[in-house]
Coordinates of C-alpha atoms and ligand atoms in Angstrom, one line a residue:
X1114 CA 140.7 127.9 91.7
X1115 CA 139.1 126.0 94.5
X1116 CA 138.7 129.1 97.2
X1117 CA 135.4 129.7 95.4
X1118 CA 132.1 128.5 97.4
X1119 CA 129.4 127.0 95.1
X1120 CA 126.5 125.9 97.1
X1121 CA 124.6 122.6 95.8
X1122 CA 127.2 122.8 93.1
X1123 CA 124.9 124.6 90.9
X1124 CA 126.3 125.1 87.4
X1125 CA 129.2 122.9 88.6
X1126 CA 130.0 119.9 86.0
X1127 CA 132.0 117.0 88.0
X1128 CA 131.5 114.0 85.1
X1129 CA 131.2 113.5 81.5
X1130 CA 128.1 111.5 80.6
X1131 CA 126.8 109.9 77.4
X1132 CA 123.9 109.1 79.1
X1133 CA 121.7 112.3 79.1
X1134 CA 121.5 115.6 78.1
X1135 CA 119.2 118.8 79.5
X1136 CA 119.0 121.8 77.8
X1137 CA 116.5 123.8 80.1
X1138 CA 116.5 127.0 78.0
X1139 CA 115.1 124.8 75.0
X1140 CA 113.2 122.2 77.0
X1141 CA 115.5 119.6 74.9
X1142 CA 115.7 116.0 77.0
X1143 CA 118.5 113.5 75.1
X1144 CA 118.7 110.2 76.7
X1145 CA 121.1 107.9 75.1
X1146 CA 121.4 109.7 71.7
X1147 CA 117.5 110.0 71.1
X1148 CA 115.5 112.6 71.7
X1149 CA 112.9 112.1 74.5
X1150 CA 109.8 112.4 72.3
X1151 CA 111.7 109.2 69.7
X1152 CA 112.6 106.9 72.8
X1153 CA 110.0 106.8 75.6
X1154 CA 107.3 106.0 73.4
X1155 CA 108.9 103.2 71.1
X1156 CA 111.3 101.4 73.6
X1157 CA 110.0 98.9 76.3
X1158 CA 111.7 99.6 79.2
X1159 CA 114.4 96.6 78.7
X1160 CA 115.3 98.9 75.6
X1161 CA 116.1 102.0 77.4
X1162 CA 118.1 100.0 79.6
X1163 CA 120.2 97.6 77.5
X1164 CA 120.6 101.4 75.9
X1165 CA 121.8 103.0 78.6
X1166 CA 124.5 100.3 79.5
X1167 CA 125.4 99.6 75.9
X1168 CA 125.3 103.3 74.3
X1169 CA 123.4 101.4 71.4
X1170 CA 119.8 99.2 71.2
X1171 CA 119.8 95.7 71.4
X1172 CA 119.5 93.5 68.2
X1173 CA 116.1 91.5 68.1
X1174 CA 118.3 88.1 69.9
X1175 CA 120.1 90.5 72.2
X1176 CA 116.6 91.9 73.1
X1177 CA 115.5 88.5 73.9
X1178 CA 118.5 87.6 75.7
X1179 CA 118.5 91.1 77.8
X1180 CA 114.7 90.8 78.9
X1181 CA 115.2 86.4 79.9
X1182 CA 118.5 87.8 81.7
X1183 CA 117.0 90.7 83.8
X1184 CA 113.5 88.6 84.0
X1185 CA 115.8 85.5 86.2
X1186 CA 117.3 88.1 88.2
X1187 CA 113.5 89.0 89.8
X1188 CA 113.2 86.7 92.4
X1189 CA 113.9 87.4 96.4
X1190 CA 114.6 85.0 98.8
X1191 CA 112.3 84.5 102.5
X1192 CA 114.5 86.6 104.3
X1193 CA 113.9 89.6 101.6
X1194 CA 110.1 89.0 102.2
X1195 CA 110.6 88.8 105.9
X1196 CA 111.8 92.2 106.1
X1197 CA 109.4 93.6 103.5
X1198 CA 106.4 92.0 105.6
X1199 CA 108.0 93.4 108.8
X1200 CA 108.6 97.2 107.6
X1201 CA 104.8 96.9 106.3
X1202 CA 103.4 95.8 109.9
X1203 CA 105.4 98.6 111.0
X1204 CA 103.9 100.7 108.7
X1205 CA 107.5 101.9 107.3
X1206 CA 106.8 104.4 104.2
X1207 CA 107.6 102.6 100.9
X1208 CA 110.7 104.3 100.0
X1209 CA 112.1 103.3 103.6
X1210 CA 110.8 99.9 102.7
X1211 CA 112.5 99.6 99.2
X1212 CA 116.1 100.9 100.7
X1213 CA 115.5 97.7 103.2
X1214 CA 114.5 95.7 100.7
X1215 CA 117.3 96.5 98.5
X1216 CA 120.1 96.3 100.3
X1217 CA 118.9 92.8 101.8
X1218 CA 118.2 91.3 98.2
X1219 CA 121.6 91.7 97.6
X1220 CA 122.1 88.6 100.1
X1221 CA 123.7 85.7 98.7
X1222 CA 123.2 87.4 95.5
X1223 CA 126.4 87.5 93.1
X1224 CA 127.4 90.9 93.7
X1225 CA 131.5 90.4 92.6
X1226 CA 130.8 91.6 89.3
X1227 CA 129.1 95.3 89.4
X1228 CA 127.5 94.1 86.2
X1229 CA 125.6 91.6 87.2
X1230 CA 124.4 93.3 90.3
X1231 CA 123.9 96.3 88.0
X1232 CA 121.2 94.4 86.4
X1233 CA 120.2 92.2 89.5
X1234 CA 119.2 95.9 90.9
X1235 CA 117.4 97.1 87.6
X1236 CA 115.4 94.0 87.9
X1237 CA 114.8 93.3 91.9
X1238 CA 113.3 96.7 92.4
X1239 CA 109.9 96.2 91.2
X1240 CA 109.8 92.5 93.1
X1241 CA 110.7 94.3 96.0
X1242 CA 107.9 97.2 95.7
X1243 CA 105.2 94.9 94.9
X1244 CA 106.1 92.5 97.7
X1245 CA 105.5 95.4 100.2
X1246 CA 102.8 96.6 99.0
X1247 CA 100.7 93.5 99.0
X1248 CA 101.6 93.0 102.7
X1249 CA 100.6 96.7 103.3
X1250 CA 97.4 95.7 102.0
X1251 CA 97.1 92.6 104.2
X1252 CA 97.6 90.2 101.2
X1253 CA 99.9 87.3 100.2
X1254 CA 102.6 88.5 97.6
X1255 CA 102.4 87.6 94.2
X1256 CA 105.6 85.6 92.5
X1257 CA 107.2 87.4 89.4
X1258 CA 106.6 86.0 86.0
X1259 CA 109.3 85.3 83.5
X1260 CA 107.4 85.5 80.7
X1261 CA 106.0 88.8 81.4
X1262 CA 107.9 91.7 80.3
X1263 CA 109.7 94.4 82.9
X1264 CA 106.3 97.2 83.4
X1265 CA 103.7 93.9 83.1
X1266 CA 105.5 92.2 85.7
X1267 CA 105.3 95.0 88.2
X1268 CA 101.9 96.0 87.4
X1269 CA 101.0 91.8 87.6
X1270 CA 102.4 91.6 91.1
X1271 CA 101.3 94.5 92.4
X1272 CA 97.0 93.4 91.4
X1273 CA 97.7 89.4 91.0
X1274 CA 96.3 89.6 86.8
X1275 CA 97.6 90.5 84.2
X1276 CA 97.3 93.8 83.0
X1277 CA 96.0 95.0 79.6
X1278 CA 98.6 96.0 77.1
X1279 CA 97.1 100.0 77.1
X1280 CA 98.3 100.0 81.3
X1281 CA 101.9 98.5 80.5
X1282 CA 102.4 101.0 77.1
X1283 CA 101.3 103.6 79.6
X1284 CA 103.8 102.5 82.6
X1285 CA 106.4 101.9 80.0
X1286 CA 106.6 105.5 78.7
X1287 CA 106.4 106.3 82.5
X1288 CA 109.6 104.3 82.9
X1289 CA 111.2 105.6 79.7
X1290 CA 110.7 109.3 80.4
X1291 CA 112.0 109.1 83.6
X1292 CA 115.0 107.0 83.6
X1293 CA 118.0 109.4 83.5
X1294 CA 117.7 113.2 83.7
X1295 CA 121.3 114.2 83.9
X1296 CA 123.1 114.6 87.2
X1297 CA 120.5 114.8 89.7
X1298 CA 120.5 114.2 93.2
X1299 CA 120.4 110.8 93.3
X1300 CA 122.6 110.1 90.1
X1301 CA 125.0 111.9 92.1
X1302 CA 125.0 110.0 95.3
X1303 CA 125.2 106.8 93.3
X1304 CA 128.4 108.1 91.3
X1305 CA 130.1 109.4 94.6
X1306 CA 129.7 105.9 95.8
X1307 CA 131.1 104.0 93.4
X1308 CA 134.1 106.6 93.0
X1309 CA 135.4 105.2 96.1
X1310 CA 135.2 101.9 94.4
X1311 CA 132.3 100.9 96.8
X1312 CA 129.9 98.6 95.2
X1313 CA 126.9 99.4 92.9
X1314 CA 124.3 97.7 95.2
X1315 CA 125.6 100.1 97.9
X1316 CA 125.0 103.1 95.3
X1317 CA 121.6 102.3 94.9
X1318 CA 120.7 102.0 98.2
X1319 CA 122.7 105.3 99.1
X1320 CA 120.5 106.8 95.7
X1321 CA 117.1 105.3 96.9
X1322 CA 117.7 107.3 100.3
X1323 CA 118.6 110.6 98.5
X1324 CA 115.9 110.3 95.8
X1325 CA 113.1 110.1 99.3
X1326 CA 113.8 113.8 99.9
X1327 CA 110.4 116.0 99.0
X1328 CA 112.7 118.4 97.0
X1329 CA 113.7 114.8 94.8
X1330 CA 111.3 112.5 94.2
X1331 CA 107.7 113.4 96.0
X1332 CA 105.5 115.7 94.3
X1333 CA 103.5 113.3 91.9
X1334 CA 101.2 112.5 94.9
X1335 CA 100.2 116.0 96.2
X1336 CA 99.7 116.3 92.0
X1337 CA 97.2 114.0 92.3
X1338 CA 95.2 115.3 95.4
X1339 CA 94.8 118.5 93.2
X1340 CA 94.1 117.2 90.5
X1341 CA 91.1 115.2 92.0
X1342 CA 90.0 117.9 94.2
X1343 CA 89.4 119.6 90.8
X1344 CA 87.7 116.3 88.7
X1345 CA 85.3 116.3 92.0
X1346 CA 84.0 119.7 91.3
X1347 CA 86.3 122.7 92.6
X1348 CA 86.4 125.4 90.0
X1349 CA 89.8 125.6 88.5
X1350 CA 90.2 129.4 89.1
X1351 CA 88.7 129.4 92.1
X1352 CA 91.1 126.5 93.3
X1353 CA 94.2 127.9 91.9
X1354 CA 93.2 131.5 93.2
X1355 CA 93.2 129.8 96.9
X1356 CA 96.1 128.2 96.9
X1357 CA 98.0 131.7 95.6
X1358 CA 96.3 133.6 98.4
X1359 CA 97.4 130.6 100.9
X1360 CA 100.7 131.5 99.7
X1361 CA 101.3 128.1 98.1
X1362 CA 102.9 126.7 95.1
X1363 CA 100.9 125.2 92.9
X1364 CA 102.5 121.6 92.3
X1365 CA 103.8 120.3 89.2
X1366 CA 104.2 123.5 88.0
X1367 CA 107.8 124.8 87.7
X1368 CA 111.4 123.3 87.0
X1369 CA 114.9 124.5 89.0
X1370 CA 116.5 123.7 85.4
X1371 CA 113.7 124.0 82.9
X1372 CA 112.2 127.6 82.1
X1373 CA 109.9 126.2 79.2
X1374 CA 107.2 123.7 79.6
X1375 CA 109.1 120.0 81.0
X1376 CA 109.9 117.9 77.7
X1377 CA 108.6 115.4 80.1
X1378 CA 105.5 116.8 80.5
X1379 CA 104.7 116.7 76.6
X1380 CA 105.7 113.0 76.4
X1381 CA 103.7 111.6 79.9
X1382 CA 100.6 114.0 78.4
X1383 CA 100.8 112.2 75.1
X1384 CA 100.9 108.9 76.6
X1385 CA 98.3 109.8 79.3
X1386 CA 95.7 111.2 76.6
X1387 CA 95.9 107.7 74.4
X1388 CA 96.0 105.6 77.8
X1389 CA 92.7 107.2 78.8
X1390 CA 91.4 107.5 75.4
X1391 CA 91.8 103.9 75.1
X1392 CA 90.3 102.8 78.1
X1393 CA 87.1 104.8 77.3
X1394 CA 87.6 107.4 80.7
X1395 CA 88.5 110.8 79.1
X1396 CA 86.4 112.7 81.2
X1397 CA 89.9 112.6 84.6
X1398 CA 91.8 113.5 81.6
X1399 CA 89.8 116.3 80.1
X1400 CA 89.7 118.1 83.8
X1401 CA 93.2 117.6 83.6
X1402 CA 94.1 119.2 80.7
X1403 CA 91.7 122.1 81.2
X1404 CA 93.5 122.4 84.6
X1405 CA 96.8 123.0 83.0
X1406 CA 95.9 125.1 80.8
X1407 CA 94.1 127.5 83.5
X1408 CA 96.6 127.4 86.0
X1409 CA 98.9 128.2 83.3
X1410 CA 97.4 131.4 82.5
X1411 CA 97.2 132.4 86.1
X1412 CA 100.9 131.6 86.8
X1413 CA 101.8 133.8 83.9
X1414 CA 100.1 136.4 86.1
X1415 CA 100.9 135.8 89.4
X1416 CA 104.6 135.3 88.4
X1417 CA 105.3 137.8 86.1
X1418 CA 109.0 137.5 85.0
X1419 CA 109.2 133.9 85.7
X1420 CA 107.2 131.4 83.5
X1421 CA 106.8 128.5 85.6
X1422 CA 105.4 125.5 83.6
X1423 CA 104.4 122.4 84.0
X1424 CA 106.7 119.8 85.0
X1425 CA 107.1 116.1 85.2
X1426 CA 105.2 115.5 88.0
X1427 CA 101.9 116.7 86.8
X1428 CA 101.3 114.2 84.0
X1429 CA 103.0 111.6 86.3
X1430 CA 100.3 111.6 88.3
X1431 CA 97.8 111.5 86.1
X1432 CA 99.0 108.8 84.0
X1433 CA 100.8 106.7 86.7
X1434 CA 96.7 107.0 88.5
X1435 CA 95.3 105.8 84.9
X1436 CA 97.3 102.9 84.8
X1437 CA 96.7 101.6 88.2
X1438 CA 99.9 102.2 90.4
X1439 CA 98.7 103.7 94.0
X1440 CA 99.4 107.1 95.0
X1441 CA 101.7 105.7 98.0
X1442 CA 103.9 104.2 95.4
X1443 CA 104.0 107.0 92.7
X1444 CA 107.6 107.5 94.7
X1445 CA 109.3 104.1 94.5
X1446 CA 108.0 103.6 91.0
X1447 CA 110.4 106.7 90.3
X1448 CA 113.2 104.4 92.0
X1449 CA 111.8 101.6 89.8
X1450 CA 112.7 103.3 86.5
X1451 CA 115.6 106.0 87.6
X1452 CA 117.8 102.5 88.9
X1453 CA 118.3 101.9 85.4
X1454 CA 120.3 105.6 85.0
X1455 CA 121.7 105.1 88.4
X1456 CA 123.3 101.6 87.3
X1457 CA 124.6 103.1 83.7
X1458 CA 126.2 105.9 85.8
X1459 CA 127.7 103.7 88.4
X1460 CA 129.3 101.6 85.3
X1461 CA 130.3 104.9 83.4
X1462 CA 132.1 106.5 86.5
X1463 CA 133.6 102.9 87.0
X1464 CA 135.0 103.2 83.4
X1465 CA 136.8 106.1 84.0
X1466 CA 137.2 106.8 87.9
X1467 CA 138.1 109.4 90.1
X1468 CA 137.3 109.7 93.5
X1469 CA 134.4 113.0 94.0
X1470 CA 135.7 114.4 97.2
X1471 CA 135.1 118.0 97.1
X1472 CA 136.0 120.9 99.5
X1473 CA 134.5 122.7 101.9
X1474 CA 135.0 126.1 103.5
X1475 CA 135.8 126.3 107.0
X1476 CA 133.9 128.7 109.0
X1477 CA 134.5 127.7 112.6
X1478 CA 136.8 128.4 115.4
X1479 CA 141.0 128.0 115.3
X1480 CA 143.6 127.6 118.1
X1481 CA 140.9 126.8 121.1
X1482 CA 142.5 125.7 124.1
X1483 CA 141.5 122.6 126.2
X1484 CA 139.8 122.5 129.4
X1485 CA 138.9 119.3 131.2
X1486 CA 135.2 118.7 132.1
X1487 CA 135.2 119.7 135.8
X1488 CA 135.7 122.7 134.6
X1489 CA 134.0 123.8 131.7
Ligands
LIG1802 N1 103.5 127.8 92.2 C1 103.5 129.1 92.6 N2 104.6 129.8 92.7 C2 105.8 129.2 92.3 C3 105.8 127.9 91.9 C4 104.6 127.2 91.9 N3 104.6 125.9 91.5 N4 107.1 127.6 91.6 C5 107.8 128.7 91.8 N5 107.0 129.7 92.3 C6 107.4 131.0 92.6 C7 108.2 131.0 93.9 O1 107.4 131.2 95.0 C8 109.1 132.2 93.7 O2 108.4 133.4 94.1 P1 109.1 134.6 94.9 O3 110.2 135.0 94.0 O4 108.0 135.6 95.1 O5 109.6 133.9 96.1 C9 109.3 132.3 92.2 O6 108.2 131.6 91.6 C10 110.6 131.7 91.7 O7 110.6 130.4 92.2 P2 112.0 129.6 92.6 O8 112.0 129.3 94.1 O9 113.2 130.4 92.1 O10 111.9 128.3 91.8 P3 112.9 127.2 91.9 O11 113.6 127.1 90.6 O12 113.8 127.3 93.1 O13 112.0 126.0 92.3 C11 110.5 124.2 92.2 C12 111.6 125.0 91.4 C13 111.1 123.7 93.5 C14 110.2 123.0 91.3 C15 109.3 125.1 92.4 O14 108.8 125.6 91.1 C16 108.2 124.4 93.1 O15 108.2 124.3 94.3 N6 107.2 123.8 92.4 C17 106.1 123.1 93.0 C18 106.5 121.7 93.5 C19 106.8 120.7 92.3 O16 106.0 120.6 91.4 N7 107.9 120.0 92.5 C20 108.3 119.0 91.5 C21 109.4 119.5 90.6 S1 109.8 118.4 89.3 C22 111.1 117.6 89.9 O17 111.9 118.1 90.6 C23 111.3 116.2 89.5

């Protein structure tokens, strides 16, 4: 015990979570007791949350009380804007801009009780996305509303009206599907930050950082590129061909823990079809589908062993692009729902904590001897 190396931990469990469950063989998704498919498409966003902190869903007055707590916690001061409209003149890449962001909105915030910043995080994130963004497009930023819910607020700040209710059912099965997925990177970082007894504003700046990483959080926007390269005209086959013979992966396709088609991936398609259905455009969504099903097929082929399906990211970006959100921020709107699973896991390793300090094997040199600069 302990002499054996595990690389990335794989198949190593360090925590015992109520919060999600994967079953990758199945392509089963659990998240706070409900299946995927039950939750993601019934529950606003302050639902999954007050879930996800509460292991049960609000009563209708605790509802009200949850969404008028988080929805006063959405302000940021000047000095929060200051550095958002700095890191946009500098052109900083939004997820650099959000861990900025975050971790100066916690100034003269009430952070002594993890939480209240637990849900002063939840809620600042989108104020702090939208801020940027509008000074990244040269234009004033647009003050949350408290009378909007959690996915309209965002979506008001980010375009200045409000949206229509098919755009925030859309975003809010986004956020839903996406808001814990066991013990992924970042859900990691954030619980080996807290196990030190650090504080949870520190965990989700620490998380923001780790969920940047192309392996984590980035493939929704490449998704996209294809999947308008294709609605512009490219033959599917022909496309999908190219790419093999580039030696590329195809993205959105394939799962490290998955070997079925991403639960996910059923639940954003679902809520992509009646978004676009709804707002009279089906012809994106038709290409899309067709897509899926072709590039399918030729994975099956060019794989042959391993079935690689489609994963999160491929309705992502189709329904994140329906309902409006820019392909620069199909990232930190990730960060904007996963906070929510990185503040229940903060509070649950809180609840029962021990400090995560693994081991590592030494591989270098013993016993060297010292020799004094001159002479080296
Ligand atoms: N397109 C083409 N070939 C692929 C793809 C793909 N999307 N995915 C895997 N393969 C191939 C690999 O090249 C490999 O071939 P080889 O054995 O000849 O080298 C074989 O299938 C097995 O692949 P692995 O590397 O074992 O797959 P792994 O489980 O490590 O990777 C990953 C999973 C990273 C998601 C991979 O499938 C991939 O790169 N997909 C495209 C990018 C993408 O969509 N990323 C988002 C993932 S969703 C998420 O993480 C939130």
């Amino acid at each position: 015990m302990g002499d054996e190396l595990n690389r990335g931990l794989e198949g190593i469990a360090v925590a015992e979570t109520r919060l999600s469950y994967i079953d990758g063989e199945e392509g089963e998704l659990i998240i706070g007791g409900f299946p995927l498919a039950e939750l993601a498409g019934n529950a606003t966003y302050e639902e999954s949350v007050f879930l996800l902190l509460n292991d049960r869903l609000p009563t209708a007055t605790e509802l009200d009380e949850f969404r008028a707590d988080l929805a006063a916690r959405r302000e940021i001061g000047s000095e929060v804007r200051d550095v958002l409209r700095r890191a946009a003149e500098a052109d900083e890449p939004p997820m650099d801009a959000l861990r900025m962001g975050v971790a100066a909105a916690s100034l003269g915030t009430d952070v002594d009780s993890n939480e209240s910043a637990a849900k002063r995080a939840v809620a600042v994130f989108p104020t702090v996305v939208a801020t940027y963004w509008r000074y990244r497009q040269g234009e004033e930023p647009v003050s949350p509303r408290e009378d909007l819910s959690h996915a309209a607020n965002y979506l008001y700040m980010l375009n200045g009206e409000e949206p229509t209710d098919a755009a925030v059912r859309g975003l809010e099965t986004y956020l839903n599907t996406v808001v814990d997925h066991g013990l992924n990177a970042s859900t990691f970082t954030a619980r080996v930050v807290v196990s030190t007894e650090s504080d949870v504003v520190s965990a989700a700046t620490a998380a923001v950082g780790t969920l940047k990483g192309p392996l984590h959080g980035g493939a929704p926007g490449p998704v996209l590129d294809m999947l308008r390269e294709v609605a512009d005209g490219d033959d599917p086959r022909a496309y999908v061909q190219a790419k093999f013979d580039a030696g590329e992966r195809l993205m959105g396709f394939g799962h490290r823990v998955y070997r079925v088609r991403d639960p996910r991936a059923a639940v954003l398609s679902a809520a992509a079809e009646s978004f676009y259905e709804e707002s009279g455009d089906t012809e994106f969504f038709d290409t899309v589908q067709e897509f899926e099903d072709v590039a399918v097929e030729m994975l099956a082929d060019h794989k042959p062993g391993r079935r690689l399906e489609t994963n999160v990211e491929f309705y992502t970006a189709a329904l994140l692009h329906g309902v409006g959100i820019p392909k620069d921020l199909f990232t930190t709107t990730f960060a904007i729902s996963r906070v929510g699973g990185w503040m229940a896991h903060c509070l649950e390793q809180l609840a029962d904590n021990r400090i995560i300090r693994p081991r590592s094997h030494y591989v270098g040199e013993k016993g060297r001897t010292w020799t004094p600069a001159e002479e080296r």
